[in-house]
Short mmCIF file of C-alpha atoms and ligand atoms in Angstrom, two decimals:
data_model
loop_
_atom_site.label_atom_id
_atom_site.label_comp_id
_atom_site.label_asym_id
_atom_site.label_seq_id
_atom_site.Cartn_x
_atom_site.Cartn_y
_atom_site.Cartn_z
CA MET Q 1410 -8.96 -21.69 10.53
CA GLU Q 1411 -7.08 -19.06 12.42
CA GLU Q 1412 -3.37 -18.67 12.38
CA ASP Q 1413 -1.63 -20.06 15.44
CA GLU Q 1414 -0.04 -16.72 16.16
CA ASP Q 1415 -3.36 -14.94 16.40
CA CYS Q 1416 -4.30 -13.48 19.75
CA PRO Q 1417 -7.83 -13.86 21.00
CA GLU Q 1418 -9.70 -10.94 19.59
CA LEU Q 1419 -12.00 -10.11 22.45
CA VAL Q 1420 -9.66 -8.35 24.81
CA PRO Q 1421 -11.63 -6.10 27.13
CA ILE Q 1422 -10.42 -2.53 26.96
CA THR Q 1423 -9.89 -2.33 30.68
CA GLU Q 1424 -7.47 -5.23 30.42
CA LEU Q 1425 -5.22 -3.66 27.83
CA VAL Q 1426 -2.72 -2.76 30.51
CA GLN Q 1427 -2.21 -6.46 31.08
CA ASP Q 1428 1.23 -7.67 30.30
CA GLU Q 1429 1.63 -8.83 26.76
CA GLN Q 1430 2.29 -12.36 27.75
CA THR Q 1431 -1.27 -12.80 29.03
CA GLN Q 1432 -2.74 -11.52 25.84
CA CYS Q 1433 -1.61 -14.40 23.70
CA ARG Q 1434 -2.31 -17.01 26.29
CA ILE Q 1435 -5.56 -18.90 26.42
CA PRO Q 1436 -7.91 -18.51 29.30
CA VAL Q 1437 -9.36 -21.45 31.20
CA THR Q 1438 -12.56 -21.02 33.20
CA ILE Q 1439 -13.35 -23.69 35.72
CA ILE Q 1440 -17.04 -24.49 36.02
CA THR Q 1441 -17.88 -26.07 39.31
CA GLY Q 1442 -21.04 -26.66 41.30
CA TYR Q 1443 -22.84 -29.29 43.30
CA LEU Q 1444 -24.25 -32.44 41.73
CA GLY Q 1445 -27.07 -31.63 39.39
CA ALA Q 1446 -26.85 -27.86 39.78
CA GLY Q 1447 -26.78 -27.20 36.03
CA LYS Q 1448 -23.12 -27.27 34.98
CA THR Q 1449 -23.66 -29.37 31.87
CA THR Q 1450 -26.69 -27.26 30.99
CA LEU Q 1451 -24.47 -24.21 31.22
CA LEU Q 1452 -21.79 -25.73 29.01
CA ASN Q 1453 -24.30 -26.82 26.41
CA TYR Q 1454 -25.82 -23.39 26.43
CA ILE Q 1455 -22.43 -21.78 25.92
CA LEU Q 1456 -21.50 -24.20 23.13
CA THR Q 1457 -24.63 -23.58 21.14
CA GLU Q 1458 -24.80 -19.87 21.75
CA GLN Q 1459 -23.51 -17.63 18.95
CA HIS Q 1460 -20.19 -16.18 19.86
CA ASN Q 1461 -17.06 -15.52 17.90
CA LYS Q 1462 -14.81 -17.54 20.13
CA ARG Q 1463 -13.47 -20.95 19.45
CA ILE Q 1464 -14.28 -22.60 22.75
CA ALA Q 1465 -13.08 -25.98 23.92
CA VAL Q 1466 -14.98 -27.74 26.67
CA ILE Q 1467 -13.44 -30.39 28.84
CA VAL Q 1468 -15.58 -32.45 31.15
CA ASN Q 1469 -13.85 -33.92 34.14
CA GLU Q 1470 -16.16 -36.57 35.49
CA PHE Q 1471 -15.04 -39.23 37.89
CA GLY Q 1472 -16.05 -42.81 38.21
CA GLU Q 1473 -15.27 -44.05 34.73
CA GLY Q 1474 -12.77 -46.53 35.96
CA SER Q 1475 -10.00 -47.06 33.46
CA ALA Q 1476 -11.40 -44.82 30.78
CA VAL Q 1477 -8.58 -43.19 28.92
CA GLU Q 1478 -10.46 -40.71 26.85
CA LYS Q 1479 -12.35 -37.61 27.71
CA SER Q 1480 -14.87 -36.00 25.52
CA LEU Q 1481 -13.76 -32.62 24.37
CA ALA Q 1482 -16.32 -30.53 22.62
CA ILE Q 1483 -15.20 -27.61 20.56
CA SER Q 1484 -17.59 -25.00 19.37
CA GLN Q 1485 -17.07 -22.26 16.89
CA ALA Q 1486 -19.68 -19.80 15.78
CA GLY Q 1487 -22.41 -22.04 17.13
CA GLU Q 1488 -21.11 -25.13 15.36
CA LEU Q 1489 -20.16 -28.10 17.43
CA TYR Q 1490 -17.13 -30.34 17.07
CA GLU Q 1491 -16.41 -33.36 19.18
CA GLU Q 1492 -12.88 -34.35 20.03
CA TRP Q 1493 -11.32 -36.88 22.33
CA LEU Q 1494 -8.73 -35.97 24.77
CA GLU Q 1495 -6.44 -38.77 25.77
CA LEU Q 1496 -5.47 -38.90 29.36
CA ARG Q 1497 -3.14 -41.49 30.78
CA ASN Q 1498 -5.14 -42.41 33.83
CA GLY Q 1499 -8.53 -41.20 32.82
CA CYS Q 1500 -8.86 -38.51 35.45
CA LEU Q 1501 -8.09 -35.03 34.34
CA CYS Q 1502 -7.65 -33.84 37.89
CA CYS Q 1503 -4.80 -36.30 38.41
CA SER Q 1504 -3.47 -35.97 34.87
CA VAL Q 1505 -3.27 -32.24 34.52
CA LYS Q 1506 -0.06 -32.23 36.46
CA ASP Q 1507 1.73 -34.59 34.17
CA ASN Q 1508 0.10 -34.88 30.81
CA GLY Q 1509 -3.32 -33.29 30.97
CA LEU Q 1510 -2.25 -29.86 29.90
CA LYS Q 1511 0.15 -31.44 27.43
CA ALA Q 1512 -2.78 -33.22 25.89
CA ILE Q 1513 -4.65 -29.96 25.56
CA GLU Q 1514 -1.63 -28.28 24.04
CA ASN Q 1515 -1.06 -31.11 21.58
CA LEU Q 1516 -4.65 -30.95 20.54
CA MET Q 1517 -4.29 -27.22 19.93
CA GLN Q 1518 -1.32 -27.87 17.73
CA LYS Q 1519 -3.33 -30.31 15.76
CA LYS Q 1520 -6.56 -28.40 15.57
CA GLY Q 1521 -5.43 -24.76 15.69
CA LYS Q 1522 -5.64 -22.65 18.73
CA PHE Q 1523 -8.73 -22.28 20.82
CA ASP Q 1524 -9.69 -18.89 22.10
CA TYR Q 1525 -11.08 -20.25 25.29
CA ILE Q 1526 -11.20 -23.41 27.41
CA LEU Q 1527 -14.04 -24.33 29.76
CA LEU Q 1528 -13.45 -27.09 32.24
CA GLU Q 1529 -16.32 -28.73 34.10
CA THR Q 1530 -15.28 -30.40 37.32
CA SER Q 1531 -17.41 -33.16 38.74
CA GLY Q 1532 -19.93 -32.14 41.35
CA LEU Q 1533 -17.91 -33.33 44.31
CA ALA Q 1534 -14.50 -32.22 43.16
CA ASP Q 1535 -12.56 -29.52 44.90
CA PRO Q 1536 -12.15 -26.81 42.29
CA GLY Q 1537 -9.20 -25.50 44.26
CA ALA Q 1538 -7.20 -28.60 43.39
CA VAL Q 1539 -7.92 -28.23 39.69
CA ALA Q 1540 -7.21 -24.52 39.80
CA SER Q 1541 -3.91 -25.13 41.49
CA MET Q 1542 -2.74 -27.42 38.74
CA PHE Q 1543 -3.30 -24.86 36.03
CA TRP Q 1544 -1.47 -22.44 38.12
CA VAL Q 1545 1.54 -24.61 38.68
CA ASP Q 1546 1.77 -25.17 34.97
CA ALA Q 1547 1.57 -21.45 34.27
CA GLU Q 1548 4.90 -21.15 35.98
CA LEU Q 1549 6.32 -23.69 33.62
CA GLY Q 1550 5.51 -21.39 30.74
CA SER Q 1551 2.27 -22.90 29.54
CA ASP Q 1552 0.25 -20.82 27.13
CA ILE Q 1553 -2.88 -21.51 29.14
CA TYR Q 1554 -3.88 -19.43 32.14
CA LEU Q 1555 -6.59 -19.60 34.74
CA ASP Q 1556 -9.19 -16.88 34.13
CA GLY Q 1557 -11.71 -17.58 36.85
CA ILE Q 1558 -13.90 -20.03 38.73
CA VAL Q 1559 -17.63 -20.11 38.12
CA SER Q 1560 -19.80 -21.99 40.54
CA VAL Q 1561 -23.32 -23.11 39.60
CA VAL Q 1562 -25.66 -23.30 42.52
CA ASP Q 1563 -29.02 -25.07 42.60
CA ALA Q 1564 -31.56 -22.54 43.89
CA LYS Q 1565 -33.79 -25.30 45.19
CA TYR Q 1566 -31.23 -27.31 47.16
CA ALA Q 1567 -28.52 -24.74 47.84
CA LEU Q 1568 -29.43 -23.95 51.41
CA GLN Q 1569 -29.63 -27.59 52.32
CA HIS Q 1570 -26.18 -28.18 50.81
CA LEU Q 1571 -24.53 -25.03 52.08
CA LEU Q 1572 -25.72 -25.31 55.63
CA GLU Q 1573 -25.22 -29.02 56.06
CA GLU Q 1574 -22.95 -29.66 59.00
CA LYS Q 1575 -20.04 -31.92 58.33
CA PRO Q 1576 -18.20 -33.99 60.90
CA GLU Q 1577 -15.42 -32.10 62.68
CA GLY Q 1578 -12.53 -31.26 60.40
CA LEU Q 1579 -14.35 -31.88 57.17
CA ILE Q 1580 -15.27 -28.97 54.99
CA ASN Q 1581 -18.63 -28.62 53.34
CA GLU Q 1582 -17.96 -29.11 49.60
CA ALA Q 1583 -20.84 -26.93 48.46
CA ALA Q 1584 -19.62 -24.09 50.67
CA ARG Q 1585 -16.06 -24.54 49.47
CA GLN Q 1586 -17.21 -24.20 45.86
CA VAL Q 1587 -18.93 -20.94 46.73
CA ALA Q 1588 -15.90 -19.74 48.68
CA LEU Q 1589 -13.57 -20.33 45.71
CA ALA Q 1590 -15.85 -18.82 43.07
CA ASP Q 1591 -15.40 -15.57 41.25
CA VAL Q 1592 -18.94 -15.79 39.93
CA ILE Q 1593 -21.89 -17.69 41.30
CA VAL Q 1594 -24.71 -18.68 38.97
CA ILE Q 1595 -27.84 -19.33 41.05
CA ASN Q 1596 -29.71 -21.60 38.68
CA LYS Q 1597 -33.22 -23.08 38.59
CA THR Q 1598 -34.80 -19.89 39.87
CA ASP Q 1599 -38.05 -21.21 38.38
CA LEU Q 1600 -38.24 -23.71 41.21
CA VAL Q 1601 -38.16 -21.27 44.14
CA SER Q 1602 -40.09 -18.31 45.52
CA ALA Q 1603 -38.63 -14.81 45.65
CA GLN Q 1604 -38.02 -15.21 49.35
CA GLU Q 1605 -36.21 -18.53 48.95
CA LEU Q 1606 -34.05 -16.98 46.29
CA GLU Q 1607 -33.20 -14.08 48.57
CA ASP Q 1608 -32.16 -16.57 51.28
CA VAL Q 1609 -29.83 -18.39 48.90
CA ARG Q 1610 -28.34 -15.12 47.77
CA SER Q 1611 -27.66 -13.94 51.27
CA VAL Q 1612 -26.10 -17.21 52.45
CA ALA Q 1613 -23.83 -17.25 49.39
CA ARG Q 1614 -22.96 -13.63 50.13
CA SER Q 1615 -22.13 -14.37 53.76
CA ILE Q 1616 -19.61 -16.98 52.57
CA ASN Q 1617 -18.05 -14.98 49.78
CA GLY Q 1618 -18.29 -11.22 50.15
CA LEU Q 1619 -16.68 -10.38 46.82
CA VAL Q 1620 -18.30 -12.84 44.46
CA LYS Q 1621 -20.48 -11.70 41.57
CA ILE Q 1622 -23.95 -13.33 41.80
CA LEU Q 1623 -26.05 -14.08 38.71
CA GLU Q 1624 -29.49 -15.71 38.64
CA THR Q 1625 -30.61 -17.97 35.84
CA GLN Q 1626 -33.03 -20.49 34.45
CA ARG Q 1627 -31.53 -23.29 32.42
CA SER Q 1628 -28.16 -21.70 33.10
CA ARG Q 1629 -28.73 -19.00 30.48
CA VAL Q 1630 -26.15 -16.41 31.41
CA ASP Q 1631 -24.69 -13.49 29.58
CA LEU Q 1632 -21.33 -14.88 28.50
CA ALA Q 1633 -19.60 -11.57 29.12
CA GLU Q 1634 -20.45 -12.01 32.81
CA ILE Q 1635 -18.55 -15.25 33.20
CA LEU Q 1636 -15.74 -15.22 30.66
CA ASP Q 1637 -12.61 -13.05 30.56
CA LEU Q 1638 -12.80 -12.23 34.25
CA HIS Q 1639 -9.04 -12.08 34.77
CA ALA Q 1640 -9.85 -12.99 38.34
CA PHE Q 1641 -6.38 -14.27 39.00
CA ASP Q 1642 -4.43 -11.39 37.61
CA SER Q 1643 -6.28 -8.35 38.79
CA LEU Q 1644 -7.54 -6.86 41.99
CA SER Q 1645 -8.04 -3.36 40.91
CA GLY Q 1646 -10.29 -0.39 41.16
CA LYS Q 1647 -12.50 0.56 44.02
CA SER Q 1648 -11.62 0.24 47.64
CA LEU Q 1649 -12.10 -3.26 48.92
CA GLN Q 1650 -14.48 -2.02 51.56
CA ASP Q 1651 -16.70 -0.60 48.85
CA LYS Q 1652 -16.41 -3.74 46.82
CA LEU Q 1653 -17.12 -6.03 49.73
CA ILE Q 1654 -20.83 -6.58 49.65
CA THR Q 1655 -21.66 -7.74 53.11
CA SER Q 1656 -24.78 -9.72 53.65
CA LYS Q 1657 -27.32 -8.98 56.27
CA ALA Q 1658 -27.56 -12.63 57.07
CA HIS Q 1659 -25.40 -13.69 59.91
CA PRO Q 1660 -23.33 -16.82 59.22
CA HIS Q 1661 -25.38 -19.73 60.54
CA LEU Q 1662 -22.63 -21.72 62.11
CA ASP Q 1663 -19.42 -20.87 63.87
CA LYS Q 1664 -17.67 -23.02 61.38
CA SER Q 1665 -19.10 -21.10 58.46
CA ILE Q 1666 -16.81 -19.90 55.72
CA VAL Q 1667 -16.60 -16.14 55.69
CA THR Q 1668 -14.80 -13.33 53.90
CA VAL Q 1669 -12.46 -10.98 55.67
CA THR Q 1670 -10.84 -7.95 54.03
CA PHE Q 1671 -8.73 -5.03 55.15
CA GLU Q 1672 -6.69 -2.20 53.73
CA VAL Q 1673 -3.44 -0.94 55.22
CA PHE Q 1674 -1.12 1.85 54.08
CA GLY Q 1675 2.61 1.20 53.93
CA ASN Q 1676 5.37 -0.87 52.46
CA VAL Q 1677 5.51 -4.54 53.19
CA ILE Q 1678 8.83 -6.34 53.46
CA GLU Q 1679 8.71 -9.16 50.96
CA GLU Q 1680 10.31 -11.73 53.21
CA ASN Q 1681 7.92 -10.93 56.05
CA LEU Q 1682 4.99 -11.21 53.69
CA HIS Q 1683 6.11 -14.68 52.65
CA LEU Q 1684 6.45 -15.70 56.25
CA PHE Q 1685 3.00 -14.38 57.08
CA ILE Q 1686 1.39 -16.24 54.22
CA GLN Q 1687 3.32 -19.43 54.82
CA ASN Q 1688 2.39 -19.50 58.47
CA LEU Q 1689 -1.21 -19.14 57.41
CA LEU Q 1690 -1.33 -21.53 54.46
CA TRP Q 1691 1.44 -24.01 55.14
CA GLU Q 1692 2.20 -24.12 58.88
CA LYS Q 1693 -1.41 -23.32 59.76
CA ASN Q 1694 -0.16 -21.97 63.07
CA VAL Q 1695 -2.05 -18.69 62.97
CA ASN Q 1696 -4.89 -18.79 65.47
CA ASN Q 1697 -7.97 -16.69 65.97
CA ARG Q 1698 -8.71 -15.14 69.33
CA ASN Q 1699 -10.27 -18.38 70.53
CA GLY Q 1700 -7.06 -20.24 69.85
CA VAL Q 1701 -8.46 -22.05 66.81
CA SER Q 1702 -6.28 -22.32 63.73
CA MET Q 1703 -7.49 -20.23 60.80
CA GLU Q 1704 -8.19 -22.08 57.57
CA VAL Q 1705 -7.79 -20.04 54.40
CA ILE Q 1706 -9.38 -21.38 51.21
CA ARG Q 1707 -8.77 -18.40 49.00
CA LEU Q 1708 -6.50 -15.42 49.40
CA LYS Q 1709 -6.13 -12.38 47.22
CA GLY Q 1710 -4.16 -9.24 47.73
CA LEU Q 1711 -2.75 -6.18 46.11
CA VAL Q 1712 0.40 -5.20 47.95
CA ALA Q 1713 3.08 -2.55 47.98
CA ILE Q 1714 6.40 -4.31 48.42
CA ASP Q 1715 9.19 -2.26 49.90
CA ASN Q 1716 11.57 -1.03 47.18
CA LYS Q 1717 9.23 -2.02 44.35
CA HIS Q 1718 7.53 0.57 42.18
CA GLN Q 1719 5.12 -1.88 40.65
CA GLN Q 1720 1.97 -3.15 42.35
CA VAL Q 1721 2.21 -6.82 43.30
CA ILE Q 1722 -0.69 -9.26 43.29
CA VAL Q 1723 -0.88 -12.09 45.82
CA GLN Q 1724 -3.02 -15.10 44.97
CA GLY Q 1725 -3.67 -18.11 47.10
CA VAL Q 1726 -5.80 -21.24 46.66
CA HIS Q 1727 -5.50 -23.62 49.57
CA GLU Q 1728 -1.79 -24.19 50.17
CA LEU Q 1729 -0.61 -22.71 46.90
CA TYR Q 1730 0.18 -19.04 46.55
CA ASP Q 1731 2.29 -16.73 44.51
CA LEU Q 1732 3.29 -13.11 44.18
CA GLU Q 1733 3.14 -11.55 40.77
CA GLU Q 1734 4.42 -8.13 39.80
CA THR Q 1735 1.94 -6.20 37.67
CA GLN Q 1736 2.67 -3.54 35.05
CA VAL Q 1737 0.94 -0.93 37.20
CA THR Q 1738 3.12 1.51 39.04
CA TRP Q 1739 2.07 2.86 42.41
CA GLU Q 1740 1.08 6.47 42.28
CA GLY Q 1741 0.34 8.40 45.40
CA GLU Q 1742 -0.40 6.47 48.55
CA ARG Q 1743 0.61 2.85 48.74
CA LEU Q 1744 -2.48 1.06 49.98
CA ASN Q 1745 -2.30 -2.71 50.52
CA ARG Q 1746 -5.55 -4.61 50.08
CA MET Q 1747 -6.06 -8.12 51.36
CA VAL Q 1748 -8.93 -10.58 51.02
CA PHE Q 1749 -9.21 -13.89 52.88
CA ILE Q 1750 -11.99 -16.44 52.46
CA GLY Q 1751 -12.08 -19.35 54.86
CA ARG Q 1752 -13.03 -20.65 58.29
CA ASN Q 1753 -12.24 -19.43 61.79
CA LEU Q 1754 -10.84 -16.21 60.38
CA ASP Q 1755 -10.10 -13.34 62.69
CA LYS Q 1756 -9.81 -9.99 60.98
CA ASP Q 1757 -8.04 -8.20 63.83
CA VAL Q 1758 -5.37 -10.86 64.13
CA LEU Q 1759 -4.81 -11.04 60.38
CA LYS Q 1760 -4.56 -7.27 60.11
CA GLN Q 1761 -2.14 -7.03 63.02
CA LEU Q 1762 0.10 -9.69 61.54
CA PHE Q 1763 0.06 -7.96 58.20
CA GLU Q 1764 0.93 -4.67 59.85
CA SER Q 1765 3.86 -6.26 61.62
CA ALA Q 1766 5.16 -7.33 58.19
CA LEU Q 1767 5.36 -3.68 57.16
CA LYS Q 1768 8.54 -1.67 57.14
CA SER Q 1769 8.44 0.51 60.21
N1 LIG A 1833 -36.38 -26.71 36.59
C1 LIG A 1833 -35.16 -26.50 36.13
N2 LIG A 1833 -34.36 -27.55 35.82
C2 LIG A 1833 -33.11 -27.34 35.36
C3 LIG A 1833 -32.62 -25.99 35.18
N3 LIG A 1833 -31.38 -26.10 34.72
C4 LIG A 1833 -31.06 -27.38 34.61
N4 LIG A 1833 -32.12 -28.15 34.99
C5 LIG A 1833 -32.20 -29.61 35.02
O1 LIG A 1833 -31.41 -30.07 36.11
C6 LIG A 1833 -30.83 -31.35 35.80
C7 LIG A 1833 -29.33 -31.34 36.06
O2 LIG A 1833 -28.71 -30.47 35.15
P1 LIG A 1833 -27.19 -30.67 34.67
O3 LIG A 1833 -26.85 -29.53 33.79
O4 LIG A 1833 -26.98 -32.03 34.13
O5 LIG A 1833 -26.42 -30.55 36.06
P2 LIG A 1833 -24.89 -30.85 36.35
O6 LIG A 1833 -24.49 -29.84 37.37
O7 LIG A 1833 -24.09 -30.88 35.11
O8 LIG A 1833 -24.99 -32.28 37.01
P3 LIG A 1833 -23.81 -33.32 37.34
O9 LIG A 1833 -22.82 -33.30 36.21
O10 LIG A 1833 -24.53 -34.60 37.49
O11 LIG A 1833 -23.24 -32.87 38.62
C8 LIG A 1833 -31.17 -31.63 34.36
O12 LIG A 1833 -32.26 -32.48 34.35
C9 LIG A 1833 -31.56 -30.25 33.82
O13 LIG A 1833 -32.48 -30.36 32.74
C10 LIG A 1833 -33.49 -24.90 35.51
O14 LIG A 1833 -33.16 -23.72 35.43
N5 LIG A 1833 -34.72 -25.23 35.99
ZN1 LIG A 1834 -22.50 -32.37 34.38
#
């Protein structure tokens, strides 16, 4: 068994600039996806695949009434272990805030550290809510951090789920899962034609312009494509406009979830940036040109704060957001990059508001 002090060994070279704190913390990847899409198949595949990580899997299913235990599978070098995770009220989603993470941490103390945690949310759960909870805890000094959100999509039924119109005000859960994802696994490709697959791809793309899309049968993915994404602590590299892979498909409904990005040079005044984000996420009083309130599901940004040498990352999931200073110092031009995924978004309005938060 490994020493508690050991860091995970598989640190990607590109991430070595990460702050040291992150390196000893344990990543959590949230696996989401519509009912029956192939989440459990994916987890089983990962657990039985040879890898040199000690991976803990937590399944967050609803509907077990007063159940107080959750199955927790731990795999190491292809060997499986079963553990039980005790949760006070049986629902991880509701327990994470108080004792869920504690339970995971206790278990780690008992069993030695895991290198990685995978958390399957039930098919109808809002992954944003689960993500937010890990995030909140990170601020309390937990040694667990959110690495990314992987959404499994059923190639056969995706279009039906994604394009289904919901009553006014309600958001389409399948679309929300795609909107929040850092990686989409389009599974069951054996059940559809090349054209159908292309349609699924392009609708997913029209919702989330930055997401990485993988295609699988029986959820057999390359683990390197879904683990260690550092999706919540980096927004680096190429220009957003290059990164943004826009789909040819036009969103099918006005209420569709879309991705909006822009880049602006300058220094943003921190206080103004908070106001801008809070109006958007909390007050929800930022309207598009048709006077409809914009609804942001996911927000990411790399910003140049006035008087700060370091690049700052902005992350938002639903109403929760934070600013985090990176170890990277601005060199040359200070280019702010923003990404918004949500409904009724208006790029021009968002960009203008951001520009008015800049130091003149
Ligand atoms: N044809 C086909 N069937 C698949 C594939 N992957 C998974 N399945 C089947 O799809 C069904 C659902 O898979 P699960 O992995 O249980 O899906 P899930 O997302 O965990 O389902 P819930 O937890 O109920 O939401 C199972 O019967 C799988 O055997 C695939 O690539 N092709
Ligand atoms: Zn499942």
